[in-house]
Coordinates of C-alpha atoms in Angstrom, one line a residue:
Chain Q
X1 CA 0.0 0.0 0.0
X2 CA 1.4 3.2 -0.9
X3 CA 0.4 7.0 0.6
X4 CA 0.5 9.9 -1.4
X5 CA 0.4 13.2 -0.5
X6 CA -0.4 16.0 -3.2
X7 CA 0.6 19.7 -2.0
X8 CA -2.1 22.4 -2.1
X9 CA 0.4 24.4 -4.5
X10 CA 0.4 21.3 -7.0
X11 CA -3.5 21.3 -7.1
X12 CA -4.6 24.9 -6.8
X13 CA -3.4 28.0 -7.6
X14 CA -1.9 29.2 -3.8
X15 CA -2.4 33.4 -4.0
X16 CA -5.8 32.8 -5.5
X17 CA -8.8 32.1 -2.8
X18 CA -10.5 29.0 -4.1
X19 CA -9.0 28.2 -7.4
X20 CA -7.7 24.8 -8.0
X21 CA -5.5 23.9 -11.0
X22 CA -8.7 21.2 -13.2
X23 CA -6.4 20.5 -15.9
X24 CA -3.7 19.3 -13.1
X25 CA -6.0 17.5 -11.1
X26 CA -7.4 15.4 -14.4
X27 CA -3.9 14.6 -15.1
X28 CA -3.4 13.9 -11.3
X29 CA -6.1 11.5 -11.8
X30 CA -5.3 9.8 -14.7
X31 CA -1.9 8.9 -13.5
X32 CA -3.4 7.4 -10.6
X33 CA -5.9 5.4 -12.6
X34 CA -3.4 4.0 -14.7
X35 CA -0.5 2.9 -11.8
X36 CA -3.8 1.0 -10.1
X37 CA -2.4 0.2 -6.9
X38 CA -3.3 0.3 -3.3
X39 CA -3.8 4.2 -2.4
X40 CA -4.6 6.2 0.3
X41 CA -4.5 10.1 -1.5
X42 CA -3.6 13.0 1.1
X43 CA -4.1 16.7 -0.2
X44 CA -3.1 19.7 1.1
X45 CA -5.6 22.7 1.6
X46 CA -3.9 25.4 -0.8
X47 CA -6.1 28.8 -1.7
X48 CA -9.0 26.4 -0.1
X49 CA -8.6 25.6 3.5
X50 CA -5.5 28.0 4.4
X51 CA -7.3 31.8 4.0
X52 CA -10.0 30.9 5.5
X53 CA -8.6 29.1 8.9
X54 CA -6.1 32.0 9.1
X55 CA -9.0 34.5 8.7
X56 CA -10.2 32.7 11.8
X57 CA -6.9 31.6 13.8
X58 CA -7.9 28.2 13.5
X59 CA -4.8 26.8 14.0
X60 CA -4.3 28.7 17.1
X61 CA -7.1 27.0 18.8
X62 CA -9.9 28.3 20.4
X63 CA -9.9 31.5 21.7
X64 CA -13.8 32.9 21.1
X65 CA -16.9 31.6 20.0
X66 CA -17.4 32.8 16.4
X67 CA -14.7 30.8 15.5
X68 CA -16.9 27.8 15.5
X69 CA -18.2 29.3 12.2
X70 CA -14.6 30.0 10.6
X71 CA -14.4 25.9 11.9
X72 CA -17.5 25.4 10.0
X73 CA -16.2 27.4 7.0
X74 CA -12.2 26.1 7.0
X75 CA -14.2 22.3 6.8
X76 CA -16.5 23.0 4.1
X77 CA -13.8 24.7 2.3
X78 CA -11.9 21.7 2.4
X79 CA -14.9 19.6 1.4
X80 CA -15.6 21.6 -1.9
X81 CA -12.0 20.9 -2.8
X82 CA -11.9 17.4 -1.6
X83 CA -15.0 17.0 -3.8
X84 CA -13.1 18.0 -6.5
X85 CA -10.1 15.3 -6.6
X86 CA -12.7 12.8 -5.8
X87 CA -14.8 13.2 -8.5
X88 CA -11.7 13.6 -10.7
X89 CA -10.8 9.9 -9.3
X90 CA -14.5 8.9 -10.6
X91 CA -14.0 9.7 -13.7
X92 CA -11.0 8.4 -14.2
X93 CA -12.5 5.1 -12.9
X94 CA -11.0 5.1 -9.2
X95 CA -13.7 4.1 -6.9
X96 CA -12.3 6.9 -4.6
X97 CA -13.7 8.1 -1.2
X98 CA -13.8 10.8 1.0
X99 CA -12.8 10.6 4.3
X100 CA -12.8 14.4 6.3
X101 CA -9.3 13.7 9.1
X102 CA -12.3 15.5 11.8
X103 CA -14.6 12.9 11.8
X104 CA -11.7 10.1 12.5
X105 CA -8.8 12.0 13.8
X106 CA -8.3 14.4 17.6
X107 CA -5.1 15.6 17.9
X108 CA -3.4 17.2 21.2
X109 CA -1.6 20.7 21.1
X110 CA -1.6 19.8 17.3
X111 CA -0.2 16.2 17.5
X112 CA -2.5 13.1 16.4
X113 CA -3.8 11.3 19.5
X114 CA -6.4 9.6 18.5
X115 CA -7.2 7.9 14.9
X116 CA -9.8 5.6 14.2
X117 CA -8.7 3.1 11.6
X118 CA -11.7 0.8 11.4
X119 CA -13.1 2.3 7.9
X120 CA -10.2 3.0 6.4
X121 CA -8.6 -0.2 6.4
X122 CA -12.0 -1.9 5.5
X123 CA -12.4 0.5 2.5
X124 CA -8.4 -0.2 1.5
X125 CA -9.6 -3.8 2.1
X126 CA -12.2 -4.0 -0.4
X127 CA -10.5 -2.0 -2.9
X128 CA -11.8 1.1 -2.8
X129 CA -9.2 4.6 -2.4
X130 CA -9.4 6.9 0.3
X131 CA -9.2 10.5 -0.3
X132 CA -7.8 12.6 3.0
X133 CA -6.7 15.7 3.1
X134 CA -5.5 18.5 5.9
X135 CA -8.1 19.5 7.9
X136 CA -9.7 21.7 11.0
X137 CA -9.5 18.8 13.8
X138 CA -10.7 19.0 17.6
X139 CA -7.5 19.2 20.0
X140 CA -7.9 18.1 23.6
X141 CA -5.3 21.4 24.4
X142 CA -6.6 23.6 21.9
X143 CA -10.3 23.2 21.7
X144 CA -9.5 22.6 17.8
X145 CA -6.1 22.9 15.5
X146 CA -5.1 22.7 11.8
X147 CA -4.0 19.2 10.8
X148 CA -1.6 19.2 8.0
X149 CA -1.7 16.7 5.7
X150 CA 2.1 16.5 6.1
X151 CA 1.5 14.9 9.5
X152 CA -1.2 13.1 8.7
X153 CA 0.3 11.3 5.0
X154 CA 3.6 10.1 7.4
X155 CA 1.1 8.7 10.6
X156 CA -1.5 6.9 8.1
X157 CA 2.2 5.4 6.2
X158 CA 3.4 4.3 9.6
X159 CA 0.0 3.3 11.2
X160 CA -0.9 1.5 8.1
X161 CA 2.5 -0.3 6.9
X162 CA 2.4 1.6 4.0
X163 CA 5.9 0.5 2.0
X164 CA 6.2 3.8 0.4
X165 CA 5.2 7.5 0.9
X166 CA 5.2 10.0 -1.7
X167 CA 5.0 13.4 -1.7
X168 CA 4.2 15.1 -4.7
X169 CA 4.8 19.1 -4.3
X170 CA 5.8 21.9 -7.0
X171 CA 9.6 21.9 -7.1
X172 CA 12.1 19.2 -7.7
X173 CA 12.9 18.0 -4.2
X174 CA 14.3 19.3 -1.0
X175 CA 17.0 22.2 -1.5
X176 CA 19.6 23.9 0.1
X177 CA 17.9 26.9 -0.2
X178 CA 14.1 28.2 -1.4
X179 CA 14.8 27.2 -5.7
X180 CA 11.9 29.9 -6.5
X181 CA 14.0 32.6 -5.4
X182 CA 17.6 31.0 -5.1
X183 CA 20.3 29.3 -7.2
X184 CA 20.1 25.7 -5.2
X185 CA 21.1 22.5 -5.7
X186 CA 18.9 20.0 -5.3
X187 CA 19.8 17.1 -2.5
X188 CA 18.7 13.5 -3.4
X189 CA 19.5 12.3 -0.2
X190 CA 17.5 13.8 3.3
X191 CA 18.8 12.5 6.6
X192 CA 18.2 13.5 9.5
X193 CA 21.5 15.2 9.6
X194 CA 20.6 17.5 6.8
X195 CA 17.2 18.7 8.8
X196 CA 19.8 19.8 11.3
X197 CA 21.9 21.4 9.0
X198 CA 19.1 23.2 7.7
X199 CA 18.1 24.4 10.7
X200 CA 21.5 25.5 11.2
X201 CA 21.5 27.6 8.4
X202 CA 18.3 29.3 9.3
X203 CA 17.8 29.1 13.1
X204 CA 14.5 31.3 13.3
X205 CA 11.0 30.7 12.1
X206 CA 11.9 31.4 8.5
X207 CA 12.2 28.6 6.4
X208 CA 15.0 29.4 3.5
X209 CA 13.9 25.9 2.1
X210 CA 10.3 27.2 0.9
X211 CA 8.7 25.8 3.7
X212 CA 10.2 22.5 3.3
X213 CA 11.6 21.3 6.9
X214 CA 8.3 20.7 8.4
X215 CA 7.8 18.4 5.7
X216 CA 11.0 16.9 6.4
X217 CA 10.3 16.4 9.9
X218 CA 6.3 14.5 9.0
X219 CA 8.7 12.3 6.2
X220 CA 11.9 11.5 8.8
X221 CA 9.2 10.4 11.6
X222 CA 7.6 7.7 8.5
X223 CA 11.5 6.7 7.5
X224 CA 12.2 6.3 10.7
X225 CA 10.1 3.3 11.0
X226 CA 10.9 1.8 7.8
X227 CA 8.6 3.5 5.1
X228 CA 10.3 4.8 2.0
X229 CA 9.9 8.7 1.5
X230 CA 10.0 10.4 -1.6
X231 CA 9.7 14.3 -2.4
X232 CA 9.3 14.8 -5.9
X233 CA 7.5 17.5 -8.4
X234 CA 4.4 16.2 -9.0
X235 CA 3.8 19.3 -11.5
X236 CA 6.1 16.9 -13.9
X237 CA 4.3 14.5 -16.2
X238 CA 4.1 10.9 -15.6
X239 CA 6.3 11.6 -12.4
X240 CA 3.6 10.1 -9.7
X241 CA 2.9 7.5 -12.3
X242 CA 6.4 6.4 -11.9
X243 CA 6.8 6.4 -8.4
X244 CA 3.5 5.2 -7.5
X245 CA 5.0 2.0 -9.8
X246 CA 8.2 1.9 -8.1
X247 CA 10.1 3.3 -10.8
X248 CA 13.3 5.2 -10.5
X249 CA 12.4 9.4 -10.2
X250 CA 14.2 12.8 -10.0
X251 CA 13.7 13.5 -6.5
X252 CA 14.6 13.8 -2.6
X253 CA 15.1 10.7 -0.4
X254 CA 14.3 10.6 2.8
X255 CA 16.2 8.3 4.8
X256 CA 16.6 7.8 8.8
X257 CA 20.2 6.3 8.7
X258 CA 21.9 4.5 11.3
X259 CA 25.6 6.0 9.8
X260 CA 23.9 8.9 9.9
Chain Z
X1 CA -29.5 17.2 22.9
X2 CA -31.9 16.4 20.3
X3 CA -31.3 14.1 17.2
X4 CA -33.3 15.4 14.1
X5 CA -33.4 13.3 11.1
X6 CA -35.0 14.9 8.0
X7 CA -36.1 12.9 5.6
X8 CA -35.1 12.8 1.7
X9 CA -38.5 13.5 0.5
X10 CA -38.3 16.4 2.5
X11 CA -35.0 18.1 1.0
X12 CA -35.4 17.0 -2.7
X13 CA -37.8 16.3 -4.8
X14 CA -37.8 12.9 -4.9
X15 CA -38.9 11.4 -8.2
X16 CA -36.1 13.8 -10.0
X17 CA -32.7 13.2 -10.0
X18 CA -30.1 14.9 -7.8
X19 CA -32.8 17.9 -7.5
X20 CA -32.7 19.5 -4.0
X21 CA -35.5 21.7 -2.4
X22 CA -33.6 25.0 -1.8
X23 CA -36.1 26.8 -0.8
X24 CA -36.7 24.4 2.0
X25 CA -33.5 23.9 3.0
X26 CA -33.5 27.4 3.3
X27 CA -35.9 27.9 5.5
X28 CA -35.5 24.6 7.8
X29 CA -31.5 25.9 8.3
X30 CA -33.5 29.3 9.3
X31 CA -35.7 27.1 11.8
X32 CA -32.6 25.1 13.1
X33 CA -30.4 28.3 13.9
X34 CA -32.8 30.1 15.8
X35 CA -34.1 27.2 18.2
X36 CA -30.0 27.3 19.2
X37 CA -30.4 24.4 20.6
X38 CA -27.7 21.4 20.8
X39 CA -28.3 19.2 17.6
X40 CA -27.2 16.4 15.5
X41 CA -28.9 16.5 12.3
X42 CA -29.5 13.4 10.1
X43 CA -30.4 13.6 6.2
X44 CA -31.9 11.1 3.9
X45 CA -30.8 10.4 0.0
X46 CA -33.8 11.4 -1.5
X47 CA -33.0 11.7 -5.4
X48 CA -29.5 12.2 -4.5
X49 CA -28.2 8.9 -3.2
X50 CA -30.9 6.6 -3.8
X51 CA -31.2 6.3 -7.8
X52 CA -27.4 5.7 -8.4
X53 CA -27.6 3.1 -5.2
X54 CA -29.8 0.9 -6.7
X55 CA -29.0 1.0 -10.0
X56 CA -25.2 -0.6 -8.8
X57 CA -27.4 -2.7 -6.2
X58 CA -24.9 -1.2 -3.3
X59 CA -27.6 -2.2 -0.5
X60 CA -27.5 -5.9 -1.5
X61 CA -23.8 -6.1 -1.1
X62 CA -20.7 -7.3 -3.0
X63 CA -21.3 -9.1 -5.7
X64 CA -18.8 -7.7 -8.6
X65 CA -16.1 -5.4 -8.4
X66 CA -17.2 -2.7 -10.8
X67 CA -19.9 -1.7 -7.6
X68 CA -17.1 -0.6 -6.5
X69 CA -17.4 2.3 -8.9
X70 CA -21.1 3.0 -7.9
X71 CA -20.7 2.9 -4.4
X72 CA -17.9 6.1 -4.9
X73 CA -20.9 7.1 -6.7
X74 CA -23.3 6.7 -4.5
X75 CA -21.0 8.3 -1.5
X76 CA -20.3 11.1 -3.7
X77 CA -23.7 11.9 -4.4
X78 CA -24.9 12.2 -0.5
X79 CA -21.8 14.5 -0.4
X80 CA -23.5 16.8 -3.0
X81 CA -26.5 16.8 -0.9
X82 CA -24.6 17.1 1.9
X83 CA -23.1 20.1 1.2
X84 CA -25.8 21.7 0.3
X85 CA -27.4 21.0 4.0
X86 CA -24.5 22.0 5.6
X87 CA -23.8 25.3 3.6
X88 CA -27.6 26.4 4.2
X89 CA -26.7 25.8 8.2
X90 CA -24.0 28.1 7.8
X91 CA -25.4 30.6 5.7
X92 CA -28.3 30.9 8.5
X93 CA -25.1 30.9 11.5
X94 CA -25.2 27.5 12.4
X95 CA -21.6 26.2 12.9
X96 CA -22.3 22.6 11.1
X97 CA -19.7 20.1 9.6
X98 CA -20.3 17.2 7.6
X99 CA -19.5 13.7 9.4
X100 CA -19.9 10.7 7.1
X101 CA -21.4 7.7 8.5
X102 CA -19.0 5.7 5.5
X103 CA -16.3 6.8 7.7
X104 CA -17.1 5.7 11.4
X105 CA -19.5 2.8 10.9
X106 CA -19.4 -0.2 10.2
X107 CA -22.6 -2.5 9.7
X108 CA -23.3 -6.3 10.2
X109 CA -26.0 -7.5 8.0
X110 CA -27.3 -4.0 7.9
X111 CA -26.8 -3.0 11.7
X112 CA -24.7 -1.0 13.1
X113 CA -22.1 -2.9 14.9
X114 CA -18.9 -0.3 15.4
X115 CA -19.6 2.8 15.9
X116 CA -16.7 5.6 16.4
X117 CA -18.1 8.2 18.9
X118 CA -15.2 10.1 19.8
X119 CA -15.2 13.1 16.9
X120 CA -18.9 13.4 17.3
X121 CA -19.0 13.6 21.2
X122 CA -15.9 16.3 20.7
X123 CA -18.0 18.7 17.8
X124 CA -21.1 18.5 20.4
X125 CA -19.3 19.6 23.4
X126 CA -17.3 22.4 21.4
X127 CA -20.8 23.5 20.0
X128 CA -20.4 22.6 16.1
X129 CA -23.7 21.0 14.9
X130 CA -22.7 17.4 13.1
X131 CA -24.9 16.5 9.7
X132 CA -24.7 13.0 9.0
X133 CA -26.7 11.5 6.5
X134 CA -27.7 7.9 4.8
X135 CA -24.5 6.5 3.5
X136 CA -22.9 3.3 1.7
X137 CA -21.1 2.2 4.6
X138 CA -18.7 -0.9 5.0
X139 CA -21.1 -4.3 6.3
X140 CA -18.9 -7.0 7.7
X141 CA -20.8 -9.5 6.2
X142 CA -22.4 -8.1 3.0
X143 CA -19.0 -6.4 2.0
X144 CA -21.1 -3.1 1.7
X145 CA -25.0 -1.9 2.4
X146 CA -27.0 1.2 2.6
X147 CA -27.3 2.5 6.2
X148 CA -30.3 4.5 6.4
X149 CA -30.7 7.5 7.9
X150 CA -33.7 6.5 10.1
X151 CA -31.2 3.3 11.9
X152 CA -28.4 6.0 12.0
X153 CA -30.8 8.4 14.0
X154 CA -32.1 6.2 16.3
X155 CA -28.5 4.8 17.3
X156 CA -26.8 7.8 17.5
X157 CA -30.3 9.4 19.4
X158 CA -29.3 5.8 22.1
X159 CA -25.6 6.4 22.0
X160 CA -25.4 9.9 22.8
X161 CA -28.3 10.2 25.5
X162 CA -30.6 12.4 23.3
X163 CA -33.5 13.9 25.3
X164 CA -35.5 14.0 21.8
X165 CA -35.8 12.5 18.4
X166 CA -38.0 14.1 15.7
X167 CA -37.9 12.4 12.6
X168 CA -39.1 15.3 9.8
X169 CA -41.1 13.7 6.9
X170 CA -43.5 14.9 4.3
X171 CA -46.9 14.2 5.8
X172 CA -48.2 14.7 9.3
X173 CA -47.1 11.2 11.1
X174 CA -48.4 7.8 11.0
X175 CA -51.5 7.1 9.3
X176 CA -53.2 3.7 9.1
X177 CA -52.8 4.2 5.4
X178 CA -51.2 5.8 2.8
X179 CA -52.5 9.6 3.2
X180 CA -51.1 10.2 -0.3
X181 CA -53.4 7.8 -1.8
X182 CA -56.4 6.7 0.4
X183 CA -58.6 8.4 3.2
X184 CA -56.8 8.0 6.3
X185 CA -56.4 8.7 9.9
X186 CA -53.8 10.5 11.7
X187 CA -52.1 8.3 14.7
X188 CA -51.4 10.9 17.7
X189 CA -49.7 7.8 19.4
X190 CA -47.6 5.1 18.3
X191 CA -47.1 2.0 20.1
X192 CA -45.5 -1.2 19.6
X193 CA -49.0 -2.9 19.1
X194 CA -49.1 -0.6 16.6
X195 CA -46.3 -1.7 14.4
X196 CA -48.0 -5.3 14.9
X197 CA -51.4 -4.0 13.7
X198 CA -50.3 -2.2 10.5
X199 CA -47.6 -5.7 10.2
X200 CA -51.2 -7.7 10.1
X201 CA -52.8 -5.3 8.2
X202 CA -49.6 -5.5 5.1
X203 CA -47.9 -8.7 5.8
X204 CA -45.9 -8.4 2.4
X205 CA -43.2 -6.3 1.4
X206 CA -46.0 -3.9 0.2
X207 CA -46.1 -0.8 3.7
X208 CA -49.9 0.3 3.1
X209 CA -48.7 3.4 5.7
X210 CA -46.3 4.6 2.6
X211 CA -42.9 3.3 3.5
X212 CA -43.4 4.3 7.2
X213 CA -43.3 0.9 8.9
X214 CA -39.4 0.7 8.8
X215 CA -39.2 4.3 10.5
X216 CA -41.2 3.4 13.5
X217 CA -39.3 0.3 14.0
X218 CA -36.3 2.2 14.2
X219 CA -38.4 5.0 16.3
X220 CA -39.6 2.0 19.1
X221 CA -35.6 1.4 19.6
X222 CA -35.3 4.4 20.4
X223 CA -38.0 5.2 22.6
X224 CA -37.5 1.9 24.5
X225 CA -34.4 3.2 25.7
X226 CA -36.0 6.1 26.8
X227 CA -35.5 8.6 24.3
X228 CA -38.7 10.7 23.2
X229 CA -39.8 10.5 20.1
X230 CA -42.0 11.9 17.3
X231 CA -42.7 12.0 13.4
X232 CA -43.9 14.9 12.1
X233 CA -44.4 17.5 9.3
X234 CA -41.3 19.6 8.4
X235 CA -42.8 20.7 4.9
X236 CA -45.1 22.8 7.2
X237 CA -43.3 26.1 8.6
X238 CA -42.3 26.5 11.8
X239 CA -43.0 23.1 13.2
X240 CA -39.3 22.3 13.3
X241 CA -38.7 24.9 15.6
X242 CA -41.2 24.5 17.6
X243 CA -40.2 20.7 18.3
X244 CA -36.3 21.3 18.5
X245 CA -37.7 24.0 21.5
X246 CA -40.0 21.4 22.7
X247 CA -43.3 23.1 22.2
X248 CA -46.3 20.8 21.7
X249 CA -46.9 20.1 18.2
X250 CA -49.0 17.6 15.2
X251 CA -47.1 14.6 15.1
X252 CA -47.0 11.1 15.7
X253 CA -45.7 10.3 19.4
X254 CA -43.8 7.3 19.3
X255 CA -44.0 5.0 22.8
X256 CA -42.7 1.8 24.2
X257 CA -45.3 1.7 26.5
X258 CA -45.2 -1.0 29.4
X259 CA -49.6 -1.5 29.3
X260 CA -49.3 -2.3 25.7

């Protein structure tokens, strides 16, 4: 069984509030389709989910009662893109599914605590394709948080023995610096020791990596216990087909090693 | 906490597929956000999950792979529906999230057997307002069913203490006959005799009270355990409120009663 995570940059258009990318998500599906193996399909939130929670300070947990709405909203915002890879799946004839992270998932201070499993494995079982994707969760601390699909594509992999975890975002890999603004060089190989060199590099909140370490911290915890972790560009054609197939891709390793 | 289920003939016109009422949506969301009162509400398919259902046969179980493809279908389409419901709630200030059944129950035979509370009990407490609906849900034994709406509503009205049940159709309550088609009385009180009497009165397939006896079956349950119930009108405005603020209203009281 193999998890893939799609980035809310690769399937909407991120500065643009509620506008996914159709002709990417077809594609998206197609490739899918045509690797026909055991799924589960995590997505980010992009221009969907993220203005909206951070209209309300989801993330921050609960802090006043009108945020129950900007819940509400942050959800169904989530749901009108989720509907949209589904129904993509459909058509390309994967009997894909749903599956919102709040109905299954409580996290506490922003860490999954509690997952229910039951469905999902039945629904792998029988052959059908869950879809996932970050979500507004409760949080026994918080009241409520923001999931990230990050977290939740490396649990599911390690929860569900997934052999391999993919995540499919807009640039190559992992670099040594952010490669939309940056020359970089692209590093095929993520251990543990790079995270720390990265952090190194940039000790405070900013990320020079484009955002990248907290990815690399989800994809570590899923190597760590013996899933294989790819970062690659799923904006490049036929590239999830590939890896979904086990075929050799341009792309970031993640590896936990011992020599490390 | 009061369980309302609303029925698919209510919601969309039933003989026309995937056609919603918005008007009444509209004004039951209006109904629901100013009793304020805490609520789980429960849809029906109506002509959104019910034509596609059948047509792949997804309440009979597994029988051929290519269900597969309708029951996604079939999920998908109660997510439409869905979304609707749960857009109107929040339109009107209601802070509601979709929760579906597909992914916390499972059925045996077509009962719920596992039943994943934990989300649920957590958006209640918080004060978000959980819409579930009928669902193609996983069945230990059949592979896959249909979980209606009415079984869901009683359960969940058990599980979670509910202090009232109001199942919202599109005629008064319980009638001795069909009231669409023949002269026929009203039924203030429903008892377990009853259920026996219309059973003696339609011992086939064939429900003389217009598909009703299945929804007082589920109602006894309920009310056995304590839990109060009624079937009434919600095409008529204003009765929905006045039964989620417990005001006395035209209806069909469902009782377990011990001198029966």
């Amino acid at each position: 069984m193999i998890v893939l995570k799609l980035g809310g940059s690769v399937i909407t258009v991120k500065d643009k509030p509620m506008t996914p990318r159709p002709e990417t998500i077809r594609r998206l599906a197609g490739e899918i389709a045509e690797a026909d193996v055991k799924l589960i399909l995590i997505h980010g939130g992009g221009s969907y989910g993220h203005p909206v929670a951070s209209r309300y300070g989801i993330k921050g947990g609960y802090s006043s009662e009108n945020q129950l709405q900007g819940l509400a909203e942050t959800h169904q915002a989530m749901v009108k893109l989720n509907t949209l890879i589904v129904e993509a799946l459909i058509k390309a004839g994967v009997p894909a599914i749903g599956v919102p992270p709040s109905s299954l998932i409580i996290t506490t201070d922003g860490r999954i605590t509690e997952l229910e499993l039951q469905a999902l494995r039945g629904m792998l079982k029988i052959g059908l394709t869950p879809v996932l994707y970050g979500d507004a969760v409760l949080d026994t601390m918080l009241g409520f948080t923001i999931l990230s699909g990050d977290q939740l594509a490396s649990r599911l992999a390690v929860e569900l023995g997934a052999e391999r975890l993919i995540y499919g975002v807009d640039v190559d890999g992992v670099y040594t610096k952010d490669p939309k603004r940056d020359e970089a060089e692209l590093l095929e190989r993520v251990t543990p020791k790079t995270l720390r060199e990265l952090e190194a590099a940039s000790p405070t909140a900013v990320d020079v990596t484009g955002g990248m370490r907290a990815k690399i911290e989800e994809a570590l915890r899923a190597a760590e216990r013996g899933v294989e972790v790819v970062i690659l560009n799923a904006m490049r054609e036929g590239i999830i087909l590939k890896a979904l197939r086990g075929e050799s891709v341009r792309g970031s390793w993640v590896v936990a090693d011992a020599d490390d």
